[in-house]
Amino acid sequence: MVSIKDVAKHAGVAISTVSKVLNHYPNVSEATKKKVNEAIAELGFVPNAVAAALSSKQSGRVALLINLSTQRQAIDEISMRYLSGAISRAVELNLDVITVFFSMIRDKTREEIIRYFQSQSIDGIIIFGMSREDTVLHELVESQIFKIVLVDAPVINASTSCVWVDQEQAQYDVVRHTIRMGSYPYKRLLYIAGKKNAYVTEGRLRGVERIAEEMELEVTVRDGEFSELAARNITLEEGEAADIIVCASDLMAIGAMRALMDMDVFHPVCGFDGITLMGYAGMQMNTAKQDFAAIAARALEEVNRLLAGGEGEEVIVGHTLERLQYLDIIC
Amino acid sequence: MVSIKDVAKHAGVAISTVSKVLNHYPNVSEATKKKVNEAIAELGFVPNAVAAALSSKQSGRVALLINLSTQRQAIDEISMRYLSGAISRAVELNLDVITVFFSMIRDKTREEIIRYFQSQSIDGIIIFGMSREDTVLHELVESQIFKIVLVDAPVINASTSCVWVDQEQAQYDVVRHTIRMGSYPYKRLLYIAGKKNAYVTEGRLRGVERIAEEMELEVTVRDGEFSELAARNITLEEGEAADIIVCASDLMAIGAMRALMDMDVFHPVCGFDGITLMGYAGMQMNTAKQDFAAIAARALEEVNRLLAGGEGEEVIVGHTLERLQYLDIIC
DNA sequence: CTGTTAGCGCGTTCAG
DNA sequence: CTGAACGCGCTAACAG
């Protein structure tokens, strides 16, 4: 393995000089910089990230903390898009990411988690979908030991940023659009909400309440827990009485739609997320589409900024509306 | 951060002694071992993996090289199951994994890839779905610089193992089962094969040929490229003339089935993989189910064995048959 | 069985 | 602007 020492010898300079051009220090003359870079190219030298980390006490490693439920297809897709977006951008930013599942740190204390990350010399963490009840994670955020970026959770402090799409606006938009496109006046709206302690659930709820007030709709809110089955059952109970059914996720929208089919009634249904799976379910509905890969990429940029010494901030990512339909062929 | 030096001082022993109990060396008395462990517990010491890696020249880091196509839902699911299986087992084995996509190393030379992995001090690699045309990867395998485990590719050498399910047998089984369950005698079988250069494609093809010979079926083989669209078009052309359609993937089976529906004819269709997505597509068919998470976990154990000095070997993982059907509700 | 010592490859003072 | 020297936390010979 070719090391910085070899480069120094080859270029006829000292080790520290090589290190300086490597790390873009200001005080190096163009002439020696050129010599060093040539030596690097000739030898095919790549800095040893491990040694650099040990020496500088900064690893540039960030952990992707993700909530994978192996039971749910839709979750797979969302997680995968998050992961691929994050990992791709990480390469560009020259950060090193490792993936950690929520399940691996459940029933661990704050101290254990901190030590785990420290032993891995991780200095940045991106948490996807922390919910209100993840108390240990909240403690971790408050401890400010690591640079943290929260996706879809609204906590900020000096070393914590959050990035998310405006859930309220997205939910508002998709309902408004659906109603405007509809042919007859809607009166009663059934809203099937997401998991109770998820921050996104609250934002989306506010969105549907806002549009309901504006359009003078009578709203029934039920707890769907992001479960297709729950959404189905709720629809069987209350779907008949509603003029429009709005769900806080595409998966629940599938459940609702299937229930309506069984009941042989038709009402428009709104989803949320914009997952490909919808194309296979053979149904049409409007949805608020989130670009998960872009969100994750943005989160990585944010953690990179924090690692460089930046302050925590809030980042809002845009959303789009989409009419999902039966796709004859996906690929 | 509490270091090994602190522990040594606290326990009243030398640094190297602490290192020895940490790494389970044989020559330490029970008494001092106890002292050291107590000191470790009291101080909450966690070894710094980075320093250990630099010193020992062994990182215990393995790269998961995976072929993610963000276009395909089915691929998402398979990749995600691979990843989650691998990562979970990695934690248990105390290995550190990073995820790398094929797209990140495409158009890189062998040397560049080697240097990349070396700079990351990776010493094991698991490659999911290397195909015959990935020449650079083949070179990487042959160089034997890293301990490599190939999932679904049949190369072995001193530092390379492969783990896979018996594709031939699985394909044989699912066709045999489907025909046995059928009510009338089948004569003509349409086989829609996978990507030409994928090793699994060849195995599955042998399987279908074997069963065809046994049952005296007339086989037409067409190239489906693992594409739903291609399978659809092939079925539109040749589906009418066949008595049974066998596809090398579930996604192609969906395409074939939809084509049959459009043509308003019915023939049994076989899939391959056993992905959840099928439940949403609203169709019934037999499939050979692979447990991707288990395969990935097995691959990790295998790479761990190689890192410990083991020789490369072939590992066959079992498969199951499954009747996929329209699932009213997944979760 | 235990302690001493020399690096691993790099970043970072501080003289020159 | 450059280079010698030290140390990051740990492992691995080698002495004792």
XYZ file of C-alpha atoms (C1' of nucleotides) in Angstrom:
694
model
C 0.000 0.000 0.000
C 1.353 3.368 -1.070
C 1.397 5.857 1.766
C 1.905 9.546 2.197
C 5.561 8.842 2.932
C 6.093 7.351 -0.502
C 4.484 10.347 -2.103
C 6.731 12.671 -0.139
C 9.825 10.806 -1.180
C 8.722 10.646 -4.798
C 8.001 14.370 -4.873
C 11.117 15.256 -2.933
C 9.274 17.042 -0.146
C 8.379 16.395 3.464
C 5.440 14.319 4.622
C 3.717 17.260 6.169
C 3.841 19.134 2.892
C 1.963 16.344 1.191
C -0.577 16.394 3.959
C -1.019 20.098 3.429
C -1.774 19.866 -0.261
C -4.067 16.945 0.498
C -6.089 19.033 2.887
C -5.958 22.189 0.794
C -3.963 24.261 3.193
C -3.285 27.813 2.016
C 0.454 28.012 2.631
C 1.844 25.893 -0.146
C 3.481 27.290 -3.252
C 1.978 26.399 -6.590
C 5.223 24.788 -7.662
C 5.404 22.239 -4.834
C 1.673 21.705 -4.994
C 2.083 20.675 -8.606
C 5.003 18.392 -7.816
C 3.038 16.682 -5.089
C -0.073 16.242 -7.179
C 1.966 14.668 -9.927
C 3.523 12.248 -7.493
C 0.085 11.376 -6.175
C -1.190 10.696 -9.657
C 1.838 8.644 -10.643
C 1.750 6.443 -7.589
C -2.024 6.179 -7.549
C -2.000 7.246 -3.966
C -5.262 7.321 -2.047
C -5.175 8.627 1.514
C -5.896 6.085 4.180
C -9.167 7.230 5.663
C -8.661 5.242 8.847
C -5.330 6.819 9.672
C -6.671 10.251 8.833
C -9.608 9.692 11.132
C -7.436 8.536 13.989
C -5.132 11.464 13.638
C -7.645 14.211 13.095
C -10.304 12.854 15.431
C -12.796 13.374 12.648
C -13.936 10.446 10.625
C -16.433 11.950 8.198
C -18.564 8.954 8.975
C -22.274 9.385 9.255
C -24.819 6.837 10.343
C -28.134 6.487 8.536
C -30.660 5.564 11.181
C -33.667 4.122 9.462
C -36.871 2.473 10.514
C -37.073 -0.665 8.459
C -40.103 -2.838 8.839
C -39.530 -5.993 6.888
C -43.249 -6.616 6.867
C -44.233 -3.781 4.650
C -43.601 -3.448 0.984
C -44.278 0.270 0.958
C -41.802 0.883 3.734
C -39.220 -1.035 1.776
C -39.612 1.269 -1.126
C -39.427 4.446 0.905
C -36.436 3.251 2.893
C -34.642 2.115 -0.206
C -35.130 5.465 -1.872
C -33.884 7.233 1.217
C -30.857 4.988 1.338
C -29.976 5.277 -2.289
C -30.359 9.034 -2.271
C -28.221 9.368 0.820
C -25.502 6.990 -0.256
C -25.158 8.525 -3.696
C -24.724 12.001 -2.299
C -22.359 10.697 0.367
C -19.969 9.521 -2.295
C -20.027 12.934 -3.908
C -19.406 14.650 -0.591
C -16.712 12.169 0.300
C -18.492 11.068 3.424
C -18.598 7.537 4.644
C -22.010 6.222 5.577
C -23.122 3.207 7.515
C -26.686 2.028 7.800
C -28.248 1.324 11.160
C -31.772 0.096 11.741
C -33.979 1.310 14.539
C -34.371 -2.283 15.608
C -30.676 -2.451 16.418
C -30.806 0.302 18.993
C -34.193 -0.369 20.451
C -33.916 -1.351 24.110
C -30.525 0.322 24.368
C -29.926 3.193 26.730
C -28.733 6.603 25.705
C -25.251 5.839 27.016
C -25.015 2.566 25.154
C -26.017 4.207 21.924
C -23.530 7.013 22.389
C -20.753 4.570 23.079
C -21.729 2.457 20.118
C -21.503 5.396 17.766
C -18.326 6.645 19.368
C -16.632 3.298 19.108
C -17.510 3.387 15.424
C -16.140 6.916 15.399
C -19.259 8.264 13.847
C -19.669 11.974 14.056
C -22.843 12.595 12.136
C -26.243 10.908 12.225
C -29.259 11.196 9.981
C -32.447 9.961 11.556
C -35.314 9.121 9.253
C -38.736 9.335 10.831
C -38.038 9.749 14.508
C -41.355 9.820 16.302
C -42.463 11.572 19.426
C -42.176 8.419 21.487
C -38.548 7.684 20.621
C -37.402 9.205 23.894
C -33.895 7.847 23.765
C -33.355 9.408 20.372
C -34.671 12.704 21.648
C -32.137 12.518 24.447
C -29.447 11.793 21.927
C -30.425 14.858 19.962
C -30.457 17.012 23.071
C -27.071 15.783 24.210
C -25.604 17.461 21.115
C -22.719 15.026 21.113
C -23.202 14.262 17.445
C -24.152 16.366 14.479
C -27.653 15.192 13.694
C -30.061 15.778 10.857
C -33.671 14.839 11.464
C -35.779 13.919 8.471
C -39.464 14.464 9.173
C -39.056 15.601 12.781
C -39.012 19.249 13.831
C -36.259 19.491 16.451
C -33.436 21.990 16.013
C -30.476 23.040 18.115
C -26.909 24.140 17.585
C -25.817 20.785 16.256
C -29.132 19.505 14.945
C -30.906 20.363 11.729
C -34.131 19.073 10.317
C -35.199 18.668 6.734
C -38.680 17.859 5.587
C -41.399 18.613 3.124
C -44.189 20.828 4.294
C -46.590 18.083 5.265
C -49.424 20.457 5.996
C -49.198 22.139 2.633
C -48.829 18.873 0.765
C -51.885 17.374 2.409
C -53.808 20.573 1.807
C -52.803 20.647 -1.845
C -53.724 17.123 -2.698
C -57.162 17.362 -1.126
C -57.871 20.714 -2.690
C -56.833 19.456 -6.084
C -58.937 16.346 -5.807
C -62.013 18.253 -4.782
C -61.587 20.830 -7.516
C -61.368 18.092 -10.105
C -64.458 16.395 -8.759
C -67.827 16.869 -10.339
C -70.227 17.219 -7.440
C -70.131 19.131 -4.172
C -68.405 17.316 -1.345
C -69.759 17.623 2.142
C -68.309 14.918 4.308
C -64.621 14.027 4.364
C -63.245 10.951 6.050
C -59.614 11.387 7.061
C -57.627 8.301 7.892
C -54.602 9.564 9.776
C -51.175 8.029 10.289
C -49.363 6.804 13.386
C -50.286 8.867 16.375
C -46.813 9.862 17.489
C -45.314 10.578 14.112
C -44.639 14.242 13.498
C -45.761 13.966 9.911
C -49.145 12.804 11.101
C -49.715 16.080 12.893
C -48.682 18.198 9.943
C -50.900 16.325 7.556
C -53.785 16.563 9.973
C -53.441 20.319 10.104
C -53.451 20.396 6.324
C -56.674 18.502 6.010
C -58.270 20.618 8.699
C -57.299 23.780 6.931
C -58.748 22.751 3.604
C -61.871 21.452 5.345
C -62.456 24.789 6.977
C -61.907 26.635 3.735
C -64.307 24.428 1.846
C -66.713 23.986 4.698
C -66.404 20.264 4.855
C -67.488 18.134 7.739
C -64.462 16.071 8.754
C -64.293 12.748 10.521
C -60.781 11.854 11.645
C -59.869 8.260 12.355
C -56.614 6.640 13.309
C -55.240 4.443 10.556
C -51.793 3.848 12.038
C -50.371 3.717 8.511
C -51.901 0.259 8.282
C -53.629 -0.971 5.172
C -55.820 -3.239 7.228
C -56.877 -0.502 9.632
C -57.716 1.781 6.724
C -59.792 -0.932 5.183
C -61.777 -1.533 8.343
C -62.323 2.139 8.950
C -63.593 2.541 5.415
C -65.954 -0.372 5.800
C -67.393 1.363 8.833
C -67.458 4.951 7.737
C -66.803 4.996 4.042
C -70.416 4.913 2.953
C -71.238 8.099 4.798
C -68.321 10.038 3.338
C -68.093 11.842 0.020
C -64.337 11.696 -0.150
C -61.747 9.643 1.681
C -58.321 11.084 2.379
C -55.530 8.861 3.651
C -52.208 9.833 5.190
C -50.366 7.222 3.138
C -50.685 5.427 -0.173
C -50.822 2.069 1.518
C -53.833 3.100 3.555
C -55.360 4.524 0.396
C -55.071 1.092 -1.162
C -56.852 -0.392 1.833
C -59.582 2.210 1.636
C -60.014 1.777 -2.084
C -60.301 -1.973 -1.791
C -62.908 -1.600 0.907
C -64.919 0.705 -1.325
C -64.727 -1.827 -4.127
C -66.035 -4.523 -1.823
C -68.839 -2.228 -0.762
C -69.489 -1.429 -4.378
C -69.564 2.296 -3.820
C -67.400 4.914 -5.398
C -65.802 7.883 -3.713
C -62.567 9.593 -4.599
C -59.610 8.573 -2.493
C -56.427 10.538 -1.836
C -53.107 8.966 -0.979
C -49.829 10.332 0.273
C -46.204 9.510 -0.647
C -46.292 8.605 -4.304
C -44.854 5.119 -4.219
C -44.471 2.926 -7.273
C -46.374 0.135 -5.645
C -49.552 2.045 -6.397
C -49.039 1.330 -10.044
C -49.454 -2.365 -9.372
C -52.465 -2.100 -7.145
C -54.646 -1.312 -10.107
C -56.381 1.780 -8.869
C -56.476 5.471 -9.570
C -56.074 8.232 -7.066
C -54.342 11.502 -6.395
C -51.404 11.587 -4.087
C -48.845 14.019 -2.707
C -45.560 12.775 -3.973
C -42.369 13.118 -1.975
C -38.998 12.704 -3.609
C -37.388 10.569 -0.950
C -34.024 10.316 -2.651
C -33.786 14.073 -2.975
C -34.773 14.537 0.653
C -32.091 12.136 1.780
C -29.509 13.812 -0.422
C -30.438 17.134 1.074
C -30.085 15.669 4.545
C -26.590 14.558 3.711
C -25.611 17.978 2.524
C -26.993 19.332 5.731
C -25.011 16.966 7.922
C -21.956 17.853 5.915
C -22.568 21.507 6.651
C -22.950 20.769 10.346
C -19.726 18.768 10.380
C -17.975 21.735 8.837
C -19.046 23.797 11.813
C -22.408 25.108 10.649
C -25.335 25.796 12.940
C -28.514 23.736 12.971
C -31.334 24.985 10.763
C -34.638 23.994 9.240
C -34.797 22.936 5.598
C -38.056 22.619 3.727
C -38.125 20.437 0.642
C -40.803 20.756 -1.997
C -43.452 18.206 -2.959
C -45.448 17.562 -6.077
C -48.934 16.384 -6.827
C -49.468 13.377 -8.939
C -52.271 11.418 -10.386
C -51.389 7.814 -9.857
C -52.999 5.373 -12.106
C -53.042 1.851 -13.142
C -49.780 1.386 -14.984
C -50.007 -1.224 -17.625
C -46.307 -1.671 -17.602
C -43.747 -0.322 -15.218
C -40.617 -1.548 -16.847
C -13.104 9.783 25.522
C -11.829 7.024 27.792
C -8.993 5.068 26.226
C -7.190 1.831 26.822
C -4.559 3.761 28.757
C -7.112 4.920 31.300
C -8.324 1.390 31.747
C -4.778 0.171 32.285
C -4.106 2.795 34.890
C -7.393 2.149 36.635
C -6.769 -1.564 36.748
C -3.115 -1.191 37.650
C -1.818 -3.164 34.680
C -0.016 -2.456 31.425
C -1.728 -1.279 28.281
C -0.900 -4.422 26.404
C -2.535 -6.508 29.078
C -5.779 -4.663 28.546
C -5.422 -5.198 24.852
C -4.962 -8.885 25.462
C -8.114 -9.328 27.481
C -9.947 -7.202 24.926
C -8.930 -9.521 22.141
C -9.341 -12.695 24.145
C -5.742 -13.732 24.116
C -5.053 -16.974 25.960
C -2.172 -15.957 28.197
C -3.920 -13.870 30.829
C -4.662 -15.030 34.348
C -8.243 -15.060 35.502
C -7.419 -12.638 38.278
C -6.060 -9.844 36.081
C -8.701 -10.529 33.479
C -11.291 -9.857 36.149
C -9.565 -6.688 37.291
C -9.413 -5.367 33.766
C -13.004 -6.198 32.997
C -14.124 -4.391 36.101
C -12.156 -1.332 35.145
C -13.691 -1.463 31.676
C -17.162 -1.650 33.126
C -16.572 1.125 35.634
C -15.178 3.514 33.080
C -17.645 2.546 30.388
C -14.781 1.972 28.029
C -15.436 1.054 24.414
C -12.476 0.224 22.203
C -11.835 2.646 19.390
C -12.399 0.603 16.272
C -10.512 3.051 14.083
C -7.322 2.850 16.090
C -7.580 -0.904 16.247
C -7.993 -1.057 12.504
C -5.004 1.161 11.862
C -2.823 -0.842 14.162
C -3.870 -4.339 13.210
C -4.301 -3.670 9.494
C -7.638 -5.411 9.785
C -10.777 -3.371 9.886
C -13.516 -5.956 9.935
C -15.230 -3.775 7.392
C -17.109 -5.371 4.572
C -18.673 -3.660 1.585
C -22.071 -4.709 0.315
C -21.959 -4.287 -3.431
C -25.478 -4.193 -4.702
C -27.153 -3.567 -8.014
C -29.817 -1.025 -7.266
C -32.052 0.047 -10.085
C -34.186 2.867 -8.845
C -36.599 2.215 -11.651
C -37.869 -1.074 -10.485
C -40.069 -1.738 -7.550
C -39.264 -5.418 -7.475
C -35.551 -4.750 -7.386
C -36.083 -2.402 -4.506
C -37.697 -5.115 -2.511
C -35.051 -7.708 -3.224
C -32.197 -5.305 -2.546
C -33.784 -4.124 0.652
C -34.196 -7.640 1.914
C -30.603 -8.417 1.050
C -29.450 -5.306 2.853
C -31.492 -5.818 5.953
C -30.476 -9.446 6.236
C -26.823 -8.573 5.794
C -26.775 -5.613 8.142
C -28.579 -7.451 10.898
C -26.149 -10.335 10.832
C -23.222 -7.941 10.590
C -24.121 -6.449 13.945
C -24.234 -9.892 15.493
C -20.867 -10.794 14.005
C -19.414 -7.447 15.013
C -18.562 -6.559 11.471
C -18.893 -3.115 10.052
C -20.676 -2.874 6.726
C -20.921 -0.143 4.162
C -23.213 -0.170 1.182
C -21.931 0.469 -2.311
C -24.007 0.531 -5.462
C -22.880 -0.925 -8.744
C -23.524 2.461 -10.285
C -20.772 3.953 -8.158
C -18.066 1.736 -9.554
C -19.259 1.450 -13.095
C -16.745 2.987 -15.472
C -13.990 2.594 -12.928
C -10.946 0.484 -13.624
C -9.866 -2.443 -11.542
C -7.080 -0.385 -9.986
C -9.374 2.447 -9.068
C -11.805 0.112 -7.409
C -9.063 -1.611 -5.477
C -7.683 1.686 -4.293
C -11.120 2.883 -3.337
C -11.746 -0.128 -1.155
C -8.264 -0.009 0.282
C -8.539 3.640 1.178
C -11.706 2.718 3.013
C -9.750 -0.117 4.574
C -12.311 -2.635 3.532
C -11.176 -6.203 3.673
C -14.287 -8.125 2.717
C -16.800 -7.650 -0.082
C -20.140 -9.254 -0.750
C -21.298 -8.921 -4.328
C -24.962 -9.434 -5.031
C -25.772 -10.543 -8.532
C -22.533 -10.131 -10.422
C -23.164 -11.034 -14.031
C -20.936 -12.563 -16.635
C -20.300 -9.224 -18.281
C -19.031 -7.472 -15.162
C -15.474 -8.027 -16.258
C -13.922 -5.604 -13.821
C -15.561 -7.392 -10.934
C -14.326 -10.705 -12.243
C -10.826 -9.282 -12.276
C -11.309 -8.079 -8.740
C -12.316 -11.570 -7.691
C -9.365 -13.112 -9.432
C -6.895 -10.672 -7.922
C -7.747 -12.212 -4.542
C -6.836 -8.995 -2.807
C -10.058 -8.987 -0.832
C -12.085 -11.716 0.775
C -15.146 -11.891 -1.433
C -18.459 -13.657 -1.221
C -20.487 -13.881 -4.403
C -24.217 -14.176 -4.114
C -25.709 -15.806 -7.203
C -22.468 -16.187 -9.105
C -20.478 -19.402 -9.214
C -16.834 -18.328 -8.903
C -14.649 -19.790 -6.169
C -11.012 -19.481 -5.242
C -8.898 -19.398 -2.100
C -10.320 -16.107 -0.937
C -13.682 -16.210 -2.688
C -16.807 -18.079 -1.709
C -20.189 -18.150 -3.345
C -23.595 -18.667 -1.806
C -26.751 -19.244 -3.723
C -29.910 -21.223 -3.998
C -29.989 -24.033 -6.474
C -31.595 -22.124 -9.311
C -31.959 -25.152 -11.514
C -33.739 -27.169 -8.879
C -35.969 -24.281 -7.864
C -37.050 -23.648 -11.421
C -37.604 -27.351 -11.928
C -39.653 -27.634 -8.786
C -41.986 -24.788 -9.440
C -42.790 -25.911 -12.966
C -43.249 -29.486 -11.920
C -45.553 -28.497 -9.122
C -47.621 -26.250 -11.336
C -48.069 -28.903 -13.981
C -48.955 -31.564 -11.454
C -51.637 -29.339 -10.009
C -53.043 -28.554 -13.426
C -56.060 -30.333 -14.787
C -55.218 -31.045 -18.394
C -52.132 -32.308 -20.179
C -49.638 -29.615 -21.080
C -47.794 -29.840 -24.342
C -46.215 -26.528 -25.103
C -44.298 -24.472 -22.585
C -43.256 -20.860 -23.168
C -40.230 -19.937 -21.094
C -39.448 -16.270 -20.656
C -35.851 -16.168 -19.496
C -33.963 -13.518 -17.557
C -31.017 -11.316 -18.445
C -28.685 -13.077 -20.786
C -25.485 -12.728 -18.830
C -26.839 -13.380 -15.377
C -25.674 -16.666 -13.906
C -29.063 -17.319 -12.397
C -30.586 -17.167 -15.842
C -28.527 -20.135 -16.956
C -29.379 -22.217 -13.926
C -33.068 -21.568 -14.258
C -32.920 -22.370 -17.932
C -31.365 -25.763 -17.192
C -34.124 -26.386 -14.694
C -36.895 -25.738 -17.145
C -35.172 -27.807 -19.776
C -34.861 -30.725 -17.398
C -38.501 -30.737 -16.439
C -39.486 -30.309 -20.071
C -37.540 -33.357 -21.053
C -38.983 -35.376 -18.225
C -42.508 -34.413 -19.055
C -41.994 -34.374 -22.786
C -42.928 -30.762 -23.249
C -42.159 -28.721 -26.269
C -40.297 -25.632 -25.038
C -40.000 -22.213 -26.593
C -37.391 -20.059 -24.911
C -37.531 -16.307 -25.256
C -35.432 -13.571 -23.750
C -37.353 -11.489 -21.265
C -34.425 -9.560 -19.798
C -36.215 -9.496 -16.429
C -38.427 -6.826 -17.928
C -42.132 -6.728 -17.342
C -42.667 -5.030 -20.658
C -40.637 -7.557 -22.603
C -42.514 -10.411 -20.945
C -45.766 -8.780 -21.862
C -44.827 -8.413 -25.506
C -43.507 -11.922 -25.747
C -46.708 -13.250 -24.273
C -48.808 -11.260 -26.702
C -46.871 -12.903 -29.511
C -46.509 -16.421 -28.276
C -48.837 -16.807 -25.340
C -51.783 -18.099 -27.291
C -49.881 -21.068 -28.611
C -48.578 -22.134 -25.220
C -50.268 -24.238 -22.572
C -48.219 -22.863 -19.728
C -46.004 -19.829 -19.357
C -42.990 -19.924 -17.097
C -41.140 -16.741 -16.222
C -37.714 -16.316 -14.655
C -38.998 -13.572 -12.351
C -42.198 -12.512 -10.659
C -42.149 -9.180 -12.386
C -42.108 -10.827 -15.794
C -44.857 -13.126 -14.596
C -46.960 -10.067 -13.874
C -46.311 -8.830 -17.387
C -47.223 -12.196 -18.873
C -50.353 -12.500 -16.803
C -51.542 -9.049 -17.766
C -50.996 -9.850 -21.411
C -53.067 -13.011 -21.058
C -55.836 -11.003 -19.455
C -55.815 -8.576 -22.336
C -55.947 -11.470 -24.752
C -58.721 -12.990 -22.704
C -57.132 -16.397 -22.573
C -56.133 -18.362 -19.542
C -52.970 -20.344 -19.039
C -51.144 -21.003 -15.813
C -48.160 -18.742 -15.195
C -45.145 -19.424 -12.978
C -43.061 -16.729 -11.352
C -39.735 -16.718 -9.572
C -38.545 -14.909 -6.414
C -41.578 -14.648 -4.203
C -41.794 -10.918 -3.728
C -44.526 -9.206 -1.753
C -45.385 -6.996 -4.652
C -47.187 -9.921 -6.218
C -49.800 -9.640 -3.533
C -50.763 -6.233 -4.839
C -50.832 -7.115 -8.485
C -54.054 -9.038 -8.035
C -53.144 -12.310 -9.652
C -52.510 -15.889 -8.693
C -49.512 -17.939 -9.632
C -46.920 -20.314 -8.307
C -43.451 -19.085 -7.638
C -40.118 -20.293 -6.298
C -39.521 -18.230 -3.230
C -36.061 -17.196 -2.151
C -35.394 -15.940 1.339
C -33.191 -13.013 0.438
C -32.519 -11.903 3.987
C -31.376 -15.376 4.953
C -29.150 -15.599 1.904
C -27.518 -12.289 2.755
C -27.051 -13.323 6.360
C -25.400 -16.517 5.203
C -23.132 -14.508 2.931
C -22.023 -12.444 5.873
C -21.185 -15.492 7.904
C -19.209 -16.720 4.969
C -17.203 -13.533 4.605
C -16.554 -13.651 8.311
C -15.187 -17.140 7.938
C -12.947 -16.038 5.097
C -11.653 -13.117 7.124
C -10.770 -15.525 9.879
C -8.565 -17.348 7.414
C -10.982 -19.865 5.945
C -10.823 -21.127 2.387
C -13.369 -20.252 -0.267
C -16.251 -22.669 -0.666
C -19.651 -23.061 -2.225
C -22.756 -22.686 -0.099
C -26.168 -23.748 -1.304
C -29.185 -22.206 0.358
C -32.623 -23.795 0.172
C -35.728 -22.444 -1.534
C -39.420 -22.974 -1.036
C -42.422 -23.164 -3.288
C -45.273 -20.845 -2.744
C -48.644 -20.164 -4.136
C -48.902 -16.445 -4.380
C -52.314 -15.033 -4.470
C -54.208 -11.895 -4.353
C -53.747 -10.698 -0.812
C -56.679 -8.706 0.363
C -54.601 -7.072 3.000
C -50.889 -7.159 3.568
C -50.673 -5.234 6.784
C 1.985 -14.702 32.750
C 3.035 -9.415 32.445
C 5.336 -5.098 30.950
C 8.209 -2.410 27.440
C 8.635 -0.774 23.030
C 7.979 0.137 18.325
C 5.155 1.300 14.860
C 0.228 1.725 11.785
C -0.583 6.400 8.366
C -1.691 10.619 8.933
C -2.559 15.628 11.036
C -0.529 19.228 13.441
C 2.342 22.128 15.996
C 6.629 24.802 15.907
C 11.183 25.872 14.470
C 13.742 27.160 10.613
C 6.829 28.523 2.626
C 8.957 23.877 4.347
C 10.376 19.993 7.339
C 11.316 17.513 11.750
C 9.009 15.636 15.556
C 5.212 14.219 18.287
C 0.908 11.904 19.133
C -3.966 9.785 17.982
C -5.480 4.654 20.405
C -4.333 0.449 19.681
C -1.772 -4.181 18.314
C 2.147 -7.092 18.150
C 6.451 -8.733 18.847
C 9.795 -9.178 22.289
C 11.818 -9.138 26.934
C 11.522 -10.002 31.598
